[in-house]
């Protein structure tokens, strides 16, 4: 028995690849087949038939809502939009050149001071906290963007869904219907992805029975990295640097020869088409056609062609979301916060699941350092 424990503790899987670290009913990724489900429902159905609010209910409750349940969730979200006054005022003191992911992380951490239910980890209270967080993420991201431009925040409209409201609060005018639809689909596609790095982070923190704000603050830190949520902004910077379809082939080949990673391509789990990329590719193309310029879509498609041929790597969720958001006029550094506006639904679903059947997450490390090193007094070193 002791021996079995010992060998389990010393089998290292770098990056925890292939390690099953939790049982979950929230979402599943089949990397070989390129399938993604949320609570059993196929992502292709959700991306073409559902709304982000419906997906939020699905992730939290394990089934699609009845109409009355969906209406209730929307009412609860609308009732939670307003930020505590002091939090809104704090944005004015953030440096104008701060990364929005950093200001979002700081704001969410601060928001916990005003939530008297944050330490109540019961499912009922946690669902209310999750609702407030889901409502307030888009409000905060829009307010952060306006504050750094010296503009006052715009109050959300109670009758609008999260995607429309976010664009409305960002730009101060009602969004184009297609833009709002595209953002809604993008939010659906990014809502959950099993034990990705930020969700795993959230579950590790939840496993200590810390409050939901701590879990989400930690998850935001994980999401900000360029190998995770930060990749979408990096893709757009790359496209801008490449400049034209004609430059793609030589630029990408050159970068690969220098062993550089091309953001938006490759995946830790998918070995075939990422089903989220299927929809974002379609939306990027249609967005370009509607705006009368498919340059950014065409460039991404060319990068896809070269990456497939040269490295056998396929686009992930970030490859085509970049050009899609760019054509909507969204600032580059808001792409990852938008990912967070979506992923808060998955994070909170996983935190609820972790709280409901908790065990502290505490893996082992393979020690590769020296042993029996004598302690030498400081003056003798
Ligand atoms: C997502 C990602 C971290 C998954 O990585 P992984 O499964 O751990 O695979 P590795 O990083 O170990 O890469 C395996 C090989 O493919 C290469 N590779 C993977 N992604 C690559 C990319 N985007 N561009 C160029 N080469 C890439 C690696 O350099 C490595 O090559 P090597 O064996 O010659 O060293 C990786 O594909 C990546 O960094 N992609 C870009 C960032 C990104 O888009 N992140 C968002 C994910 S949704």
Coordinates of C-alpha atoms and ligand atoms in Angstrom, one line a residue:
X1 CA 0.0 0.0 0.0
X2 CA 2.7 2.4 1.0
X3 CA 4.7 1.4 -2.1
X4 CA 1.7 2.2 -4.4
X5 CA 1.3 5.6 -2.7
X6 CA 5.0 6.2 -3.2
X7 CA 5.0 5.4 -7.0
X8 CA 1.9 7.4 -7.6
X9 CA 3.6 10.3 -5.9
X10 CA 6.7 10.1 -8.1
X11 CA 5.2 9.6 -11.6
X12 CA 5.7 13.0 -13.1
X13 CA 3.5 14.3 -16.0
X14 CA 5.0 17.6 -17.1
X15 CA 2.3 20.2 -17.4
X16 CA -0.1 17.6 -15.9
X17 CA -0.9 16.4 -19.4
X18 CA -3.2 13.4 -19.4
X19 CA -3.7 13.7 -15.6
X20 CA -7.4 13.5 -14.6
X21 CA -7.6 15.8 -11.7
X22 CA -11.4 16.2 -11.1
X23 CA -14.7 14.6 -11.9
X24 CA -17.0 17.1 -13.5
X25 CA -20.3 17.2 -15.3
X26 CA -19.8 20.8 -16.7
X27 CA -18.0 20.3 -19.9
X28 CA -16.0 17.8 -21.9
X29 CA -13.4 18.2 -24.6
X30 CA -12.8 15.3 -27.0
X31 CA -9.4 16.3 -28.5
X32 CA -9.3 13.4 -31.0
X33 CA -12.7 14.0 -32.5
X34 CA -12.7 17.8 -32.0
X35 CA -15.9 17.7 -29.9
X36 CA -16.9 20.1 -27.1
X37 CA -20.0 19.7 -24.9
X38 CA -21.4 21.8 -22.1
X39 CA -23.5 19.7 -19.7
X40 CA -24.0 17.2 -22.6
X41 CA -25.1 19.8 -25.2
X42 CA -23.0 20.0 -28.3
X43 CA -21.2 23.3 -28.8
X44 CA -22.3 23.5 -32.4
X45 CA -26.0 23.5 -31.3
X46 CA -25.3 26.1 -28.7
X47 CA -23.3 28.3 -31.1
X48 CA -26.1 28.4 -33.6
X49 CA -29.2 28.2 -31.5
X50 CA -28.6 29.5 -28.0
X51 CA -27.7 32.7 -26.1
X52 CA -25.0 33.4 -23.6
X53 CA -27.5 33.8 -20.8
X54 CA -29.0 30.4 -21.6
X55 CA -25.5 28.9 -21.5
X56 CA -24.8 30.5 -18.1
X57 CA -27.9 28.8 -16.8
X58 CA -26.9 25.5 -18.4
X59 CA -23.4 25.6 -16.9
X60 CA -24.7 26.4 -13.4
X61 CA -27.7 24.1 -13.3
X62 CA -26.8 21.2 -15.6
X63 CA -29.7 21.6 -18.0
X64 CA -31.2 24.2 -20.4
X65 CA -33.6 26.6 -18.7
X66 CA -37.3 26.8 -19.1
X67 CA -38.5 30.2 -20.4
X68 CA -39.5 31.4 -16.9
X69 CA -36.1 30.3 -15.5
X70 CA -34.2 32.1 -18.2
X71 CA -36.3 35.3 -17.6
X72 CA -35.6 35.0 -13.9
X73 CA -31.8 34.7 -14.5
X74 CA -31.9 37.7 -16.8
X75 CA -33.8 39.7 -14.2
X76 CA -31.2 38.7 -11.6
X77 CA -28.3 39.7 -13.8
X78 CA -29.9 43.0 -14.7
X79 CA -30.5 43.7 -10.9
X80 CA -26.8 43.0 -10.3
X81 CA -25.3 45.3 -12.9
X82 CA -24.7 48.3 -10.6
X83 CA -21.3 48.5 -9.1
X84 CA -20.7 49.7 -5.5
X85 CA -20.1 53.5 -5.9
X86 CA -16.6 53.3 -4.4
X87 CA -15.5 50.6 -6.8
X88 CA -16.5 52.7 -9.8
X89 CA -14.7 55.7 -8.3
X90 CA -11.5 53.6 -7.9
X91 CA -11.1 53.2 -11.7
X92 CA -10.2 56.8 -12.0
X93 CA -7.1 56.2 -9.9
X94 CA -5.8 53.3 -12.0
X95 CA -3.0 54.3 -14.3
X96 CA -4.3 55.1 -17.8
X97 CA -1.7 52.8 -19.4
X98 CA -2.4 49.8 -17.1
X99 CA -3.3 46.5 -18.8
X100 CA -7.1 46.0 -18.6
X101 CA -6.5 42.4 -17.5
X102 CA -4.6 43.8 -14.5
X103 CA -7.2 46.5 -13.7
X104 CA -10.0 43.9 -14.1
X105 CA -8.2 41.5 -11.7
X106 CA -7.7 44.3 -9.2
X107 CA -11.3 45.5 -9.4
X108 CA -12.7 42.0 -8.9
X109 CA -10.5 41.5 -5.9
X110 CA -11.7 44.8 -4.5
X111 CA -15.3 44.0 -5.2
X112 CA -15.3 41.3 -2.5
X113 CA -15.3 44.0 0.2
X114 CA -18.8 45.0 -0.7
X115 CA -20.3 41.5 -1.0
X116 CA -21.5 40.4 2.4
X117 CA -22.2 36.9 1.1
X118 CA -18.8 36.2 -0.2
X119 CA -17.8 33.9 2.7
X120 CA -21.1 31.9 2.6
X121 CA -20.1 28.9 0.4
X122 CA -23.6 27.4 0.4
X123 CA -24.9 26.7 -3.1
X124 CA -27.7 29.3 -2.8
X125 CA -25.4 32.1 -1.7
X126 CA -22.6 31.1 -4.1
X127 CA -25.1 31.2 -7.0
X128 CA -26.0 34.7 -6.0
X129 CA -22.4 35.7 -5.9
X130 CA -21.8 34.0 -9.3
X131 CA -24.7 36.0 -10.7
X132 CA -23.3 39.3 -9.4
X133 CA -19.9 38.5 -10.8
X134 CA -21.3 37.5 -14.2
X135 CA -23.3 40.7 -14.4
X136 CA -20.5 43.0 -13.2
X137 CA -17.6 41.7 -15.4
X138 CA -18.9 43.5 -18.5
X139 CA -19.8 46.6 -16.6
X140 CA -16.2 46.7 -15.1
X141 CA -14.4 46.1 -18.4
X142 CA -16.4 48.8 -20.2
X143 CA -15.9 51.2 -17.3
X144 CA -12.2 50.6 -17.2
X145 CA -11.9 51.3 -20.9
X146 CA -13.9 54.6 -20.6
X147 CA -12.0 55.7 -17.4
X148 CA -8.6 55.4 -19.1
X149 CA -10.0 57.6 -21.9
X150 CA -11.2 60.1 -19.3
X151 CA -14.8 59.3 -19.9
X152 CA -17.6 58.5 -17.4
X153 CA -19.0 55.0 -17.3
X154 CA -22.3 54.4 -19.1
X155 CA -25.1 52.8 -17.1
X156 CA -26.1 49.4 -18.5
X157 CA -29.6 49.0 -20.0
X158 CA -31.8 46.6 -18.0
X159 CA -33.5 45.2 -21.1
X160 CA -30.3 44.2 -23.0
X161 CA -28.4 40.9 -22.9
X162 CA -24.8 40.8 -21.7
X163 CA -23.2 41.0 -25.2
X164 CA -25.3 44.0 -26.4
X165 CA -25.0 45.7 -23.0
X166 CA -21.2 45.4 -23.1
X167 CA -20.9 47.0 -26.6
X168 CA -23.4 49.7 -25.5
X169 CA -21.5 50.5 -22.4
X170 CA -18.2 50.5 -24.3
X171 CA -19.2 52.8 -27.1
X172 CA -22.1 54.7 -25.7
X173 CA -24.4 53.8 -28.5
X174 CA -26.7 50.9 -29.3
X175 CA -24.7 48.2 -31.1
X176 CA -25.3 46.9 -34.6
X177 CA -27.5 43.8 -34.4
X178 CA -24.9 41.6 -36.2
X179 CA -22.0 42.8 -34.0
X180 CA -24.1 42.0 -30.8
X181 CA -25.0 38.6 -32.2
X182 CA -21.3 37.8 -33.0
X183 CA -20.2 38.8 -29.6
X184 CA -23.0 36.7 -28.0
X185 CA -21.8 33.7 -30.0
X186 CA -18.1 34.4 -29.0
X187 CA -19.2 34.5 -25.4
X188 CA -21.0 31.1 -25.8
X189 CA -17.9 29.6 -27.4
X190 CA -15.5 30.7 -24.7
X191 CA -17.7 30.0 -21.7
X192 CA -16.2 26.7 -20.6
X193 CA -13.4 24.4 -21.6
X194 CA -13.0 21.8 -18.9
X195 CA -9.8 22.0 -16.8
X196 CA -8.0 24.7 -18.8
X197 CA -5.3 26.6 -16.8
X198 CA -7.6 29.3 -15.4
X199 CA -10.4 27.0 -14.5
X200 CA -8.0 24.6 -12.8
X201 CA -6.6 27.6 -10.9
X202 CA -10.1 28.6 -9.8
X203 CA -10.7 25.0 -8.6
X204 CA -7.4 24.8 -6.7
X205 CA -8.3 28.0 -4.8
X206 CA -11.9 26.8 -4.3
X207 CA -10.5 23.6 -2.9
X208 CA -9.1 25.5 0.0
X209 CA -12.7 26.7 0.7
X210 CA -11.6 30.3 -0.1
X211 CA -14.4 32.7 -1.2
X212 CA -15.4 33.0 -4.9
X213 CA -13.7 36.4 -5.4
X214 CA -10.3 34.8 -4.4
X215 CA -10.9 32.0 -6.9
X216 CA -11.9 34.3 -9.7
X217 CA -9.1 36.8 -9.0
X218 CA -6.6 33.9 -9.3
X219 CA -8.2 32.6 -12.4
X220 CA -7.9 36.1 -14.0
X221 CA -4.2 36.0 -13.4
X222 CA -3.9 32.6 -15.1
X223 CA -6.1 33.7 -18.0
X224 CA -3.9 36.8 -18.7
X225 CA -0.9 34.8 -19.8
X226 CA -0.1 34.7 -23.6
X227 CA -0.2 30.9 -23.6
X228 CA -3.8 31.1 -22.4
X229 CA -6.4 33.9 -22.8
X230 CA -3.7 36.5 -23.7
X231 CA -3.2 34.7 -27.1
X232 CA -6.1 36.6 -28.9
X233 CA -4.5 40.0 -28.4
X234 CA -1.1 38.6 -29.5
X235 CA -2.8 37.2 -32.7
X236 CA -4.0 40.6 -33.7
X237 CA -0.7 42.3 -33.0
X238 CA 0.9 39.6 -35.2
X239 CA -1.6 40.3 -38.1
X240 CA -1.0 44.0 -37.8
X241 CA 2.8 43.5 -37.9
X242 CA 2.5 41.2 -40.9
X243 CA 0.4 43.8 -42.6
X244 CA -0.9 42.0 -45.7
X245 CA -1.9 38.6 -47.1
X246 CA 1.2 38.7 -49.4
X247 CA 3.6 38.9 -46.4
X248 CA 2.1 36.0 -44.5
X249 CA 3.9 33.1 -46.1
X250 CA 7.4 34.5 -45.6
X251 CA 6.7 36.0 -42.2
X252 CA 5.3 32.8 -40.7
X253 CA 8.0 30.6 -42.3
X254 CA 10.7 32.9 -41.0
X255 CA 9.2 33.0 -37.5
X256 CA 8.9 29.2 -37.4
X257 CA 12.5 28.9 -38.5
X258 CA 13.4 31.0 -35.5
X259 CA 11.4 28.6 -33.3
X260 CA 8.9 31.3 -32.5
X261 CA 5.4 30.3 -31.5
X262 CA 2.5 31.6 -33.6
X263 CA -0.3 32.6 -31.2
X264 CA -3.7 31.3 -31.9
X265 CA -2.4 27.9 -33.2
X266 CA -2.0 24.5 -31.5
X267 CA -3.8 23.2 -28.5
X268 CA -2.9 21.1 -25.5
X269 CA -5.9 18.8 -26.1
X270 CA -7.3 19.1 -29.7
X271 CA -5.6 17.0 -32.3
X272 CA -8.1 18.1 -35.0
X273 CA -10.2 21.2 -35.6
X274 CA -11.1 23.1 -32.5
X275 CA -14.9 23.3 -32.9
X276 CA -14.8 26.9 -31.5
X277 CA -12.5 27.9 -34.4
X278 CA -15.1 26.5 -36.9
X279 CA -17.6 29.2 -35.7
X280 CA -15.2 32.0 -35.2
X281 CA -13.7 31.4 -38.7
X282 CA -17.3 31.7 -40.1
X283 CA -18.0 34.8 -38.1
X284 CA -14.8 36.5 -39.0
X285 CA -15.4 36.0 -42.6
X286 CA -19.0 37.3 -42.4
X287 CA -17.9 40.2 -40.3
X288 CA -15.4 41.2 -43.0
X289 CA -17.9 40.8 -45.8
X290 CA -20.4 43.0 -43.9
X291 CA -17.8 45.6 -43.1
X292 CA -16.6 45.6 -46.7
X293 CA -13.1 44.4 -46.0
X294 CA -12.1 40.8 -45.6
X295 CA -8.3 41.6 -45.2
X296 CA -8.0 40.4 -41.6
X297 CA -10.0 37.3 -42.2
X298 CA -8.0 36.5 -45.4
X299 CA -4.7 37.0 -43.5
X300 CA -5.8 34.7 -40.7
X301 CA -6.9 32.1 -43.3
X302 CA -3.5 32.4 -44.9
X303 CA -1.7 31.9 -41.6
X304 CA -3.9 28.9 -41.0
X305 CA -2.9 27.4 -44.4
X306 CA 0.8 28.0 -43.8
X307 CA 0.7 26.7 -40.2
X308 CA -1.1 23.5 -41.3
X309 CA 1.3 22.9 -44.1
X310 CA 4.5 23.7 -42.2
X311 CA 3.7 22.5 -38.7
X312 CA 0.5 20.5 -38.9
X313 CA -0.9 22.9 -36.4
X314 CA -4.5 24.1 -36.5
X315 CA -6.2 27.3 -35.3
X316 CA -7.6 27.4 -31.8
X317 CA -10.3 29.6 -30.3
X318 CA -8.1 32.7 -30.4
X319 CA -7.0 32.6 -34.1
X320 CA -10.2 34.0 -35.6
X321 CA -11.7 35.8 -32.5
X322 CA -8.8 38.4 -32.9
X323 CA -9.8 39.6 -36.4
X324 CA -13.5 39.4 -35.5
X325 CA -13.1 41.7 -32.5
X326 CA -10.8 44.0 -34.4
X327 CA -13.4 44.5 -37.2
X328 CA -15.9 45.4 -34.5
X329 CA -13.6 48.2 -33.4
X330 CA -12.8 46.7 -30.0
X331 CA -9.4 47.8 -28.5
X332 CA -6.8 45.1 -28.8
X333 CA -6.2 44.9 -25.0
X334 CA -9.9 44.2 -24.3
X335 CA -9.9 40.8 -26.2
X336 CA -8.7 38.9 -23.1
X337 CA -11.0 40.7 -20.7
X338 CA -13.9 39.8 -23.1
X339 CA -12.7 36.2 -22.8
X340 CA -13.0 36.7 -19.0
X341 CA -16.6 38.1 -19.5
X342 CA -17.4 34.8 -21.0
X343 CA -15.3 32.4 -18.9
X344 CA -16.6 33.8 -15.6
X345 CA -19.6 31.5 -16.3
X346 CA -17.4 28.4 -16.5
X347 CA -15.2 29.4 -13.6
X348 CA -18.2 29.9 -11.3
X349 CA -19.8 26.7 -12.5
X350 CA -16.6 24.8 -11.6
X351 CA -16.2 26.6 -8.3
X352 CA -19.8 25.6 -7.4
X353 CA -19.0 22.1 -8.3
X354 CA -15.8 22.1 -6.3
X355 CA -17.6 23.5 -3.2
X356 CA -20.3 20.9 -3.5
X357 CA -17.9 18.0 -3.3
X358 CA -14.7 19.4 -2.0
X359 CA -11.3 17.9 -1.5
X360 CA -8.2 20.0 -1.0
X361 CA -6.1 19.9 -4.3
X362 CA -2.6 19.1 -3.2
X363 CA -0.4 17.2 -5.7
X364 CA 3.2 16.2 -5.1
X365 CA 6.4 17.3 -6.8
X366 CA 9.2 15.1 -7.8
X367 CA 12.1 16.4 -5.8
X368 CA 15.2 16.7 -8.0
X369 CA 17.4 18.9 -5.7
X370 CA 20.2 17.7 -3.4
X371 CA 19.8 16.1 -0.1
X372 CA 21.8 16.0 3.1
X373 CA 23.3 19.5 2.5
X374 CA 25.1 20.5 5.6
X375 CA 24.0 23.8 7.2
X376 CA 27.0 26.1 7.0
X377 CA 26.9 29.1 9.4
X378 CA 26.7 32.4 7.5
X379 CA 30.2 33.6 8.3
X380 CA 31.8 30.4 7.0
X381 CA 30.1 30.4 3.6
Ligands
LIG1 C1 -1.6 26.0 -26.7 C2 -0.2 25.4 -26.5 C3 0.4 26.1 -25.2 C4 -0.3 23.9 -26.3 O1 0.9 23.5 -26.2 P1 1.4 22.0 -25.9 O2 0.3 21.0 -26.2 O3 1.9 22.0 -24.5 O4 2.4 21.8 -27.0 P2 3.9 22.4 -26.9 O5 3.9 23.8 -26.5 O6 4.7 21.4 -26.1 O7 4.2 22.2 -28.4 C5 4.5 21.0 -29.1 C6 5.4 21.3 -30.3 O8 4.6 22.1 -31.2 C7 5.2 23.4 -31.4 N1 4.1 24.4 -31.3 C8 3.0 24.3 -30.5 N2 2.2 25.4 -30.7 C9 2.9 26.2 -31.6 C10 2.6 27.4 -32.2 N3 1.5 28.0 -31.9 N4 3.5 27.9 -33.1 C11 4.6 27.2 -33.4 N5 4.9 26.1 -32.8 C12 4.1 25.5 -32.0 C13 6.1 23.6 -30.2 O9 7.1 24.5 -30.4 C14 6.6 22.2 -30.0 O10 7.5 21.9 -31.0 P3 8.8 21.1 -30.6 O11 8.3 19.7 -30.3 O12 9.6 21.1 -31.9 O13 9.5 21.7 -29.5 C15 0.7 25.8 -27.7 O14 0.2 25.2 -28.9 C16 0.9 27.2 -27.9 O15 1.7 27.8 -27.2 N6 0.1 27.9 -28.8 C17 0.1 29.3 -28.9 C18 -0.6 30.0 -27.8 C19 -2.1 30.0 -27.9 O16 -2.6 30.1 -29.0 N7 -2.7 29.7 -26.8 C20 -4.2 29.6 -26.7 C21 -4.6 28.2 -26.5 S1 -6.4 28.1 -26.6

